Coordinates of C-alpha atoms and ligand atoms in Angstrom, one line a residue:
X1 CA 27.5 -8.9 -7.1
X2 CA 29.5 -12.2 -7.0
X3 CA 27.8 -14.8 -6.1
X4 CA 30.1 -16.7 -4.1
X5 CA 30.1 -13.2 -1.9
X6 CA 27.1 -13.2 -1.1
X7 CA 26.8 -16.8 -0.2
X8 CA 29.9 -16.8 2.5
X9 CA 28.3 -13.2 3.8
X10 CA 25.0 -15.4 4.8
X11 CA 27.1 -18.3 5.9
X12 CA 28.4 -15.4 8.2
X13 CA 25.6 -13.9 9.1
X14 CA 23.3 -17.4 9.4
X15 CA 26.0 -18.2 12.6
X16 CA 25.8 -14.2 13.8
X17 CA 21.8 -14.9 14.0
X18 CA 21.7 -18.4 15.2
X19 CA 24.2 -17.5 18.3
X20 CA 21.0 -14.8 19.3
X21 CA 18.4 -18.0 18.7
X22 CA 17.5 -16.7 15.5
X23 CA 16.7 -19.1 12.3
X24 CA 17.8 -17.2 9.0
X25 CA 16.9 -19.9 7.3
X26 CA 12.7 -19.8 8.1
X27 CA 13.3 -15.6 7.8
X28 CA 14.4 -16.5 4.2
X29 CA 11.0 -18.6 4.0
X30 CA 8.7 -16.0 5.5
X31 CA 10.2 -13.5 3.3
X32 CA 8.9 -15.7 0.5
X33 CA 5.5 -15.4 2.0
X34 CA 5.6 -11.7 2.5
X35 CA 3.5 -10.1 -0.2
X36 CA 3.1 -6.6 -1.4
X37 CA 0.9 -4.6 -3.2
X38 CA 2.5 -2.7 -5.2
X39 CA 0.2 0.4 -6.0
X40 CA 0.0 0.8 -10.2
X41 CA -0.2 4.9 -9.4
X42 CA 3.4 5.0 -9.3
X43 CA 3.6 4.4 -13.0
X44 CA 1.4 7.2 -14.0
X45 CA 1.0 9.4 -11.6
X46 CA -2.3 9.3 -10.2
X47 CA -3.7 9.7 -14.2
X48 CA -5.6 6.5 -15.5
X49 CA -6.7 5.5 -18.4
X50 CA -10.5 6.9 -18.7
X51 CA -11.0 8.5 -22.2
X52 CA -12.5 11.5 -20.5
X53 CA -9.9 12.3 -17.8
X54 CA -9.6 15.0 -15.7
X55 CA -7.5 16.7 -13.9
X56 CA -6.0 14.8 -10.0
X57 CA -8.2 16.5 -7.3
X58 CA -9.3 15.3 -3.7
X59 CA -6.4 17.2 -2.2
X60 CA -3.7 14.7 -3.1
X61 CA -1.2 16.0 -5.6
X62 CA 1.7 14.7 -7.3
X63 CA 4.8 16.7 -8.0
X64 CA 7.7 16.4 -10.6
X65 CA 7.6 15.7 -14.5
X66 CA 10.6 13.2 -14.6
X67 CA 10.3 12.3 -18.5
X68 CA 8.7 8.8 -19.7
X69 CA 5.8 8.0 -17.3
X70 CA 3.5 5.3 -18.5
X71 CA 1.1 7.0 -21.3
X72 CA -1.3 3.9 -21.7
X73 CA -2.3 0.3 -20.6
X74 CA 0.6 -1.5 -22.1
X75 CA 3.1 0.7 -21.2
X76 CA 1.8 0.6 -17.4
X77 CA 1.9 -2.9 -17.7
X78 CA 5.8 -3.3 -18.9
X79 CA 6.6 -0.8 -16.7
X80 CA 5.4 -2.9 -13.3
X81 CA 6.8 -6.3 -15.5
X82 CA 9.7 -4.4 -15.3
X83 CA 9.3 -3.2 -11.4
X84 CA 8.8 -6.5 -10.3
X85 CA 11.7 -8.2 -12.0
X86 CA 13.7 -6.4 -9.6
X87 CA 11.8 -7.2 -6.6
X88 CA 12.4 -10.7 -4.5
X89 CA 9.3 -12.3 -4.5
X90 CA 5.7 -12.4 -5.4
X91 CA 3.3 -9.6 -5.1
X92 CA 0.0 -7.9 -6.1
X93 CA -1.3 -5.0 -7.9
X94 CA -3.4 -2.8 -6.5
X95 CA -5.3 -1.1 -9.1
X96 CA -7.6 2.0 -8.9
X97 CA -10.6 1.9 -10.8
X98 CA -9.2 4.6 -13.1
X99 CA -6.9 2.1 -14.6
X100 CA -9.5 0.1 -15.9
X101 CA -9.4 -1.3 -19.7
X102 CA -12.1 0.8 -21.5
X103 CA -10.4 0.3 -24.7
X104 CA -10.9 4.3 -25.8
X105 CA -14.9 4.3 -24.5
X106 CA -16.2 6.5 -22.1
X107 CA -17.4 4.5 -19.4
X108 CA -18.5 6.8 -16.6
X109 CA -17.9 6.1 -12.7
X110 CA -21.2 4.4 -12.1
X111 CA -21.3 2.7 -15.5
X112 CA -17.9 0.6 -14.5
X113 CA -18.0 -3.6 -14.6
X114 CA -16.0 -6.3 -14.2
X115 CA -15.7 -6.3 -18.2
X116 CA -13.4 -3.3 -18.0
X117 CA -10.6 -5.5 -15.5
X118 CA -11.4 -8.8 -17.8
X119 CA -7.5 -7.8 -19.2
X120 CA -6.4 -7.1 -15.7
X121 CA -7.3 -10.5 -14.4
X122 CA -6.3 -12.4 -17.2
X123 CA -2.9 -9.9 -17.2
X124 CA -2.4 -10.7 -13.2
X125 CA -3.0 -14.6 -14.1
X126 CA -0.4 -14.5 -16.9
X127 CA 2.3 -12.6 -14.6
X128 CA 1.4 -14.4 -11.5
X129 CA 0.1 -11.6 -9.8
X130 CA -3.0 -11.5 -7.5
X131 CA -5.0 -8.2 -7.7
X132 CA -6.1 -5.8 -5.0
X133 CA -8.4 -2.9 -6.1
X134 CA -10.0 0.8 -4.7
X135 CA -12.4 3.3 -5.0
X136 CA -12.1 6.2 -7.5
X137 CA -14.3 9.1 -6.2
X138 CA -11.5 11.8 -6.8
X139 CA -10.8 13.7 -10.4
X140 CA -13.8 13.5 -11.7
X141 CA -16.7 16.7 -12.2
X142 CA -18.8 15.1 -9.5
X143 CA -16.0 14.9 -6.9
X144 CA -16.2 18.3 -5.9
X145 CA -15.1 18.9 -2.1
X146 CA -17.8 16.2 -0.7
X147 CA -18.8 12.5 -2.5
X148 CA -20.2 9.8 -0.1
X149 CA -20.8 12.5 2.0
X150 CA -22.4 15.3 -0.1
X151 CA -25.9 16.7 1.0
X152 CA -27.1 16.1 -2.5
X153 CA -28.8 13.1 -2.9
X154 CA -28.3 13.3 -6.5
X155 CA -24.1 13.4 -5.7
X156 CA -23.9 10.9 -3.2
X157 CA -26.2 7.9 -5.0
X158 CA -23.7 8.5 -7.6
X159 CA -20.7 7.6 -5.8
X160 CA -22.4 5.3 -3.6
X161 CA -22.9 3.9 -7.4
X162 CA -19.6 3.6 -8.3
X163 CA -18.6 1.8 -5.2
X164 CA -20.8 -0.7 -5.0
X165 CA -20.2 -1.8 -8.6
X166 CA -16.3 -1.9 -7.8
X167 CA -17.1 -3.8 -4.6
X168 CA -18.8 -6.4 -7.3
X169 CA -15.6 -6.0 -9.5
X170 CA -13.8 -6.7 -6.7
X171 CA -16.0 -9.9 -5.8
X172 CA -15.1 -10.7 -9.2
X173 CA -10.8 -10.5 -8.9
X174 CA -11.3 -12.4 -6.2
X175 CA -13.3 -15.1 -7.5
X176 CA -10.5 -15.4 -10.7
X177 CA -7.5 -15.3 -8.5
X178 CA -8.7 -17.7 -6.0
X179 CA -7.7 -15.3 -2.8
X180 CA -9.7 -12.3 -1.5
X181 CA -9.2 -8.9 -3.7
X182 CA -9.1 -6.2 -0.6
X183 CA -10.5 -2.9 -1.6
X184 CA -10.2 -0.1 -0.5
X185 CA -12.4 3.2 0.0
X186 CA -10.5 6.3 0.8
X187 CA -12.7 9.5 -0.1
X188 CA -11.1 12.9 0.1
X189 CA -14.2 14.6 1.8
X190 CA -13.3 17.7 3.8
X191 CA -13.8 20.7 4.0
X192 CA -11.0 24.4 3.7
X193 CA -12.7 26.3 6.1
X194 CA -14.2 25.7 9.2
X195 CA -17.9 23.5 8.7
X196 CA -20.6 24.7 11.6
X197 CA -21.8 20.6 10.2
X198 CA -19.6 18.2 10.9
X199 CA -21.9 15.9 12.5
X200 CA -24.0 15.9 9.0
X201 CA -21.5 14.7 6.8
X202 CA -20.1 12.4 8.8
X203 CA -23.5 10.6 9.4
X204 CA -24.0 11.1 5.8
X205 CA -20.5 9.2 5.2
X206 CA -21.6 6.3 7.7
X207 CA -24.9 6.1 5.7
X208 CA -23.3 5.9 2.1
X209 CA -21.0 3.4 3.5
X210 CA -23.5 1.3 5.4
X211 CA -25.2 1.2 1.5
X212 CA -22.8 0.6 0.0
X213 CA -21.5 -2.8 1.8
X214 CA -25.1 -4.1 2.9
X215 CA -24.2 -6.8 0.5
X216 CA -22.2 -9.4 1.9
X217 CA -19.6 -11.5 -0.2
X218 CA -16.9 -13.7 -0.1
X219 CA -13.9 -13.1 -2.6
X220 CA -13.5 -9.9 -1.6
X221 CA -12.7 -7.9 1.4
X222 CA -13.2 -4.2 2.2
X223 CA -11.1 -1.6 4.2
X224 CA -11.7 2.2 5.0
X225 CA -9.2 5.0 5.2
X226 CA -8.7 7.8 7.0
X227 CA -6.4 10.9 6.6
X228 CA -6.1 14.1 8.9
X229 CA -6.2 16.4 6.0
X230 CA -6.0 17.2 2.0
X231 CA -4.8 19.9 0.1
X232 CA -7.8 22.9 -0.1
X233 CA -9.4 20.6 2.3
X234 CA -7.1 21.6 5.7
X235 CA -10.3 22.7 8.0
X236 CA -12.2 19.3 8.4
X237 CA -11.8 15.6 7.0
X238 CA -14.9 13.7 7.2
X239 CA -13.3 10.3 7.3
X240 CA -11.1 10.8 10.2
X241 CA -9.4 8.4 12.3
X242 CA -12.2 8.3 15.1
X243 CA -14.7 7.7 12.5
X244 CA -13.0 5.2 10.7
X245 CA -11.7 3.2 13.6
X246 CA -14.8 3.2 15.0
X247 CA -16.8 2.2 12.1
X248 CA -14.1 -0.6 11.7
X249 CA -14.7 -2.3 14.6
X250 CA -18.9 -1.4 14.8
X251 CA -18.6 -3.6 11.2
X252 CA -15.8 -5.7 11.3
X253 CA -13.9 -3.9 8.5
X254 CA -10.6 -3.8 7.9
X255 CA -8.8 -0.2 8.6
X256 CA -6.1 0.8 6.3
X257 CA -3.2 2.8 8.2
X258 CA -1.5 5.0 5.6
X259 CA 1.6 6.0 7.2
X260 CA 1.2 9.7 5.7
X261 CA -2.3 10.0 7.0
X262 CA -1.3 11.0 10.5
X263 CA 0.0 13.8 12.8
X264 CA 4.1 13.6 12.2
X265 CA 4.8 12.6 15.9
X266 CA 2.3 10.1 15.9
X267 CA 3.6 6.4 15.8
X268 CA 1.8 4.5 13.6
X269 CA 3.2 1.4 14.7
X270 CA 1.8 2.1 18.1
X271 CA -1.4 1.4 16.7
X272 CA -1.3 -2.0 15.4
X273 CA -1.8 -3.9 18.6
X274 CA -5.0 -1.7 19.6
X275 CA -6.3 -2.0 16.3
X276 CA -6.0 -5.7 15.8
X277 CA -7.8 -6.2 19.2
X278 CA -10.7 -4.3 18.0
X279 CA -10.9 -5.0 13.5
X280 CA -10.3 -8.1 11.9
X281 CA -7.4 -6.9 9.7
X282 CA -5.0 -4.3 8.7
X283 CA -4.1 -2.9 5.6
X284 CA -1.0 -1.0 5.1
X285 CA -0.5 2.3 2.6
X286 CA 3.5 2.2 3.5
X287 CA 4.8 6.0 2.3
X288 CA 6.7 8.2 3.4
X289 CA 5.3 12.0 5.0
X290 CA 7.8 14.9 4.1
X291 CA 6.1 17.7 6.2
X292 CA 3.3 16.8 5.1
X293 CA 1.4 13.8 3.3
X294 CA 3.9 14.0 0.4
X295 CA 4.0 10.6 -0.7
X296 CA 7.8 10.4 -1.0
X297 CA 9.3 7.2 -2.0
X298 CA 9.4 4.8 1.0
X299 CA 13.1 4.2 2.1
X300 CA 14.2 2.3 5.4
X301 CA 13.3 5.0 8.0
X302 CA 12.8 4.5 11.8
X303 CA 8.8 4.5 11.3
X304 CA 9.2 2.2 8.8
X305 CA 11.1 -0.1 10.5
X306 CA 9.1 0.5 13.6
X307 CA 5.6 -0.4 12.2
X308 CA 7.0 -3.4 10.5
X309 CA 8.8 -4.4 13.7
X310 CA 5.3 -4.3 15.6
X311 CA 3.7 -6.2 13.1
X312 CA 6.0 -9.2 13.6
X313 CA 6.3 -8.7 17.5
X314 CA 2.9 -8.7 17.6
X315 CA 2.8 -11.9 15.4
X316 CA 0.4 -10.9 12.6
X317 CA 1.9 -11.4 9.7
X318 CA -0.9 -13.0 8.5
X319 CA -3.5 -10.5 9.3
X320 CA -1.5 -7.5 8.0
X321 CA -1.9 -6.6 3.9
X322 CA 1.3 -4.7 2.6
X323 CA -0.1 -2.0 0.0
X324 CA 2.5 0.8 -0.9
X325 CA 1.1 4.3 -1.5
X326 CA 3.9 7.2 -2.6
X327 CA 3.9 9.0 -6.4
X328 CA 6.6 10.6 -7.0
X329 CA 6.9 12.0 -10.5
X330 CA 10.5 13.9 -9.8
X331 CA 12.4 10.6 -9.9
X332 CA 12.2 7.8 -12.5
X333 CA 9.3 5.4 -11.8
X334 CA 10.5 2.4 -12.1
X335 CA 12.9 3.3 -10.0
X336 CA 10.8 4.4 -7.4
X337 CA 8.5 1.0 -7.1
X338 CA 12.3 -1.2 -6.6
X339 CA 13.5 1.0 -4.2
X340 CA 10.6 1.7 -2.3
X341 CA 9.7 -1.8 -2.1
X342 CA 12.8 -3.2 -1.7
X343 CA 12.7 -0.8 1.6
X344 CA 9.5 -2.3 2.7
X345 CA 10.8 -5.7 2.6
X346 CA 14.1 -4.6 3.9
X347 CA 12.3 -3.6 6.9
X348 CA 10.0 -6.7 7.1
X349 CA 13.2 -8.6 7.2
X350 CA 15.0 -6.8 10.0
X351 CA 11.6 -6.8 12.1
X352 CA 12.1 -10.8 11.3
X353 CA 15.4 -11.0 12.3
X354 CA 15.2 -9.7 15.8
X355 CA 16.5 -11.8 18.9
X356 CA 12.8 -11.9 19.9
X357 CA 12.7 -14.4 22.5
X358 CA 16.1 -12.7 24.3
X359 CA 14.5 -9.5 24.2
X360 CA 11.1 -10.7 25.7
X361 CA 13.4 -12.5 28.3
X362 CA 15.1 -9.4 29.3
X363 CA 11.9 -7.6 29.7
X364 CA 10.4 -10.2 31.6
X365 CA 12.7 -10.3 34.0
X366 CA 12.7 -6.3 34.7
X367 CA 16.8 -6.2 32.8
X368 CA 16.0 -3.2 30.9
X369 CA 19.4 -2.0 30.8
X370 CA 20.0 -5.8 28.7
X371 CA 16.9 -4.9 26.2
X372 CA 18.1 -1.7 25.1
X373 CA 22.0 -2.7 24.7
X374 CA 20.3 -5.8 22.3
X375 CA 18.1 -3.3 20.8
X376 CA 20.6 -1.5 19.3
X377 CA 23.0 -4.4 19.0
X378 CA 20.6 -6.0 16.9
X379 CA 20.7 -2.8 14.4
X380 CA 24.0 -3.4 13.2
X381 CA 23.9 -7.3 13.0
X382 CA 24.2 -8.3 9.3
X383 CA 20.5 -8.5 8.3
X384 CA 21.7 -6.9 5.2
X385 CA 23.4 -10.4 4.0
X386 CA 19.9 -12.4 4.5
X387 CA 18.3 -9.4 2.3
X388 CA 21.4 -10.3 -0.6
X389 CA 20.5 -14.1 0.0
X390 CA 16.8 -13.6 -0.3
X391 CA 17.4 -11.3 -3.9
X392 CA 20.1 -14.3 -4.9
X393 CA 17.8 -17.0 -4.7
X394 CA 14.8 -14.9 -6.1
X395 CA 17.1 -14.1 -9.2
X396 CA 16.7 -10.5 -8.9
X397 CA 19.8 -8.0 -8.5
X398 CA 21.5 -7.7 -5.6
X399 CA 22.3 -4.9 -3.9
X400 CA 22.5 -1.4 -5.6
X401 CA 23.4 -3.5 -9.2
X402 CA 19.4 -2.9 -9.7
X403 CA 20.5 0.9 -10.3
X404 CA 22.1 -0.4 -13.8
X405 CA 19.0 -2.3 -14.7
X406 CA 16.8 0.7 -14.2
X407 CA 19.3 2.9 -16.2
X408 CA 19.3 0.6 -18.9
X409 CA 15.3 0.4 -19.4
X410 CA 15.3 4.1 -19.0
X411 CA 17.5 3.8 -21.9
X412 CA 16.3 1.6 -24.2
X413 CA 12.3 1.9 -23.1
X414 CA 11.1 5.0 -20.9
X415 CA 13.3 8.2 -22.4
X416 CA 11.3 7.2 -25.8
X417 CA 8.2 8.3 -25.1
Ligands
RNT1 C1 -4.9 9.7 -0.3 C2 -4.9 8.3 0.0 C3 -5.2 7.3 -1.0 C4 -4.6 7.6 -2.4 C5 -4.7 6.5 -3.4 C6 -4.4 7.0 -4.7 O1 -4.4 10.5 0.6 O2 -3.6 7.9 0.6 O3 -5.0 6.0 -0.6 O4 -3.2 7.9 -2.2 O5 -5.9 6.0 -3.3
ZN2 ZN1 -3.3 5.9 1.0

């Protein structure tokens, strides 16, 4: 897009803003500071790198075989280079122990150490990106329907294992990158028909987990998610809401809100206020539920913008982490991270960019015919030319001329392999 276009559209839109008592200028600096995680499963889909793989369980699936996913370390890692060239900003990686660098060794689940993400943190310096990391307790022959939760002593030390060595991985990123590595644990546990024990494996879950973070440390930060229900697993979900939430707040843990983890009425921007009064912090798994907990690409949908609009309303920014969680494999990849991110911070910068203070003034004064006409004035006000500024001065492509750069890469790199 020409430059001079997109410079006279903000000039345009800056005076549009400004006459509502909005700054574009300071959005265009928060944008700066608004960082996302961009999840590395989207390259792969779901697969890793261990030697002795098996096959995606834990009732997620992904679905498509769009040709030239990533097929090993380095190809993972051009393919997120790639991503993130076409993404305003800085952001993290969130990596899944899975991906870790075990350089054609089998290293099983509860043998993992910071030696296997030595590359990764050195690879994050190099690219200026900070890591985030999680759990692994699905697709492997110990998984089964129940891990931290299992009965079997035997089952659960295992995976009680496995976390507390990522936890000290974790510890470890952190240290490196000088800024916290948040982890997260998400366990599929559940159960396909109806369990006459739910109280058992859920105190059997709050036992693992109380093991598992009885050591306290300081680079790193831990958050727990929930999810109503997986695939073969549709009955009963040990690590519901209830028991998250409550855990959270019981240990001061940060809660991770996947947008697909709830029921499909349920506004999950609704729950950020409640939840911040309560835990210390949020992390965010921004997807997008098709019927179910599909894991389509994000786009710019009304809970999207919602829960991003909350966040800023409810001013914190700063104690919200911006993780994305979809895999699609029916679309190209790299594809898939711009546009999905590019919707999340498209979002973020709407939520920014709203006449705030008028609104709150309205509402104060009982003028609730005023808050909804600005409401959906402020929809069609030209946030769309602070997005093109914030891409311009990034030096990324603006505006749908990132579909060419995709094409080309696809091209030259991806259809090869
Ligand atoms: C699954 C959870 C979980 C996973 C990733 C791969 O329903 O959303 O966060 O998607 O850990
Ligand atoms: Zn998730």
């Amino acid at each position: 897009m020409k430059e001079e276009l997109i410079v006279k559209s903000y000039e345009i839109a800056k005076e549009r803003y400004a006459a509502l008592g909005v700054d574009t200028d300071k959005v265009l600096e928060q944008m700066q500071n608004f960082h996302l995680s961009l999840h590395c499963w989207q390259a792969d889909d779901v697969a890793g790198f261990e030697v002795q793989a098996g096959q995606l369980s834990g009732g997620i699936q992904a679905t498509g075989n769009y040709p030239g996913k990533a097929r090993n370390i380095d190809e993972l890692r051009a393919d997120i280079i790639k991503a993130k060239s076409m993404i305003p900003g800085t952001h993290r990686l969130n990596l899944h122990e899975i991906y870790g660098d075990f350089q054609g060794k089998v290293v099983d689940r509860d043998e993992v150490d910071t030696t296997h993400f030595q590359s990764w943190i050195e690879w994050g310096k190099e690219n200026d990106m900070k890591l985030d990391f999680n759990t692994t307790c699905f697709g492997h022959p110990k998984s089964g329907n129940l891990s931290l939760s299992n009965p079997d002593k035997g089952i659960r030390d295992f995976w009680i294992e496995h976390s507390k060595r990522c936890r000290a991985i974790a510890e470890d990123m952190g240290k490196a990158q000088g800024d916290p590595c948040i982890m997260n644990v998400w366990v599929h546990d559940g159960s396909k028909d109806i369990t006459v024990n739910r109280m058992k494996y859920r105190e059997n879950l709050k036992n693992s987990l109380d093991e598992i973070f009885a050591t306290e440390y300081k680079n790193m930060k831990d958050c727990i998610e929930s999810k109503v229900f997986g695939i073969g697993l549709e009955s009963y979900t040990v690590g519901s809401n209830e028991f998250y939430v409550a855990y959270g707040a019981q240990n001061n843990k940060m809660v991770t809100l996947d947008t697909g983890h709830f029921h499909p009425t349920e506004s999950v921007a609704d729950k950020v206020s409640s939840l911040l009064l309560y835990v210390p912090e949020l992390m965010l798994h921004v997807s997008r539920p098709v019927r179910w907990d599909s894991d389509h690409v994000t786009i710019m949908d009304d809970p999207t913008l919602d829960l991003f609009s909350e966040i800023v309303r409810c001013d914190a920014l700063d104690r919200v982490h911006y993780g994305l969680d979809y895999f699609d494999a029916s679309i190209n990849r790299i594809g898939a991270y711009v546009i999905g991110s590019r919707a999340a911070q498209k979002s973020m910068c709407r939520a920014l960019l709203e006449p705030l203070a008028k609104l709150r003034e309205y509402e104060a004064n009982d003028m609730g015919f005023q808050r909804l006409a600005l409401l959906e004035e402020a929809k069609a006000l030209p946030w769309n030319a602070v997005y093109d500024m914030f891409c311009l001065k990034n030096g990324v492509p603006v505006g749908n001329d990132f579909i060419a750069e995709v094409e080309k890469y696809e091209a030259e790199v991806t259809s090869k392999r």
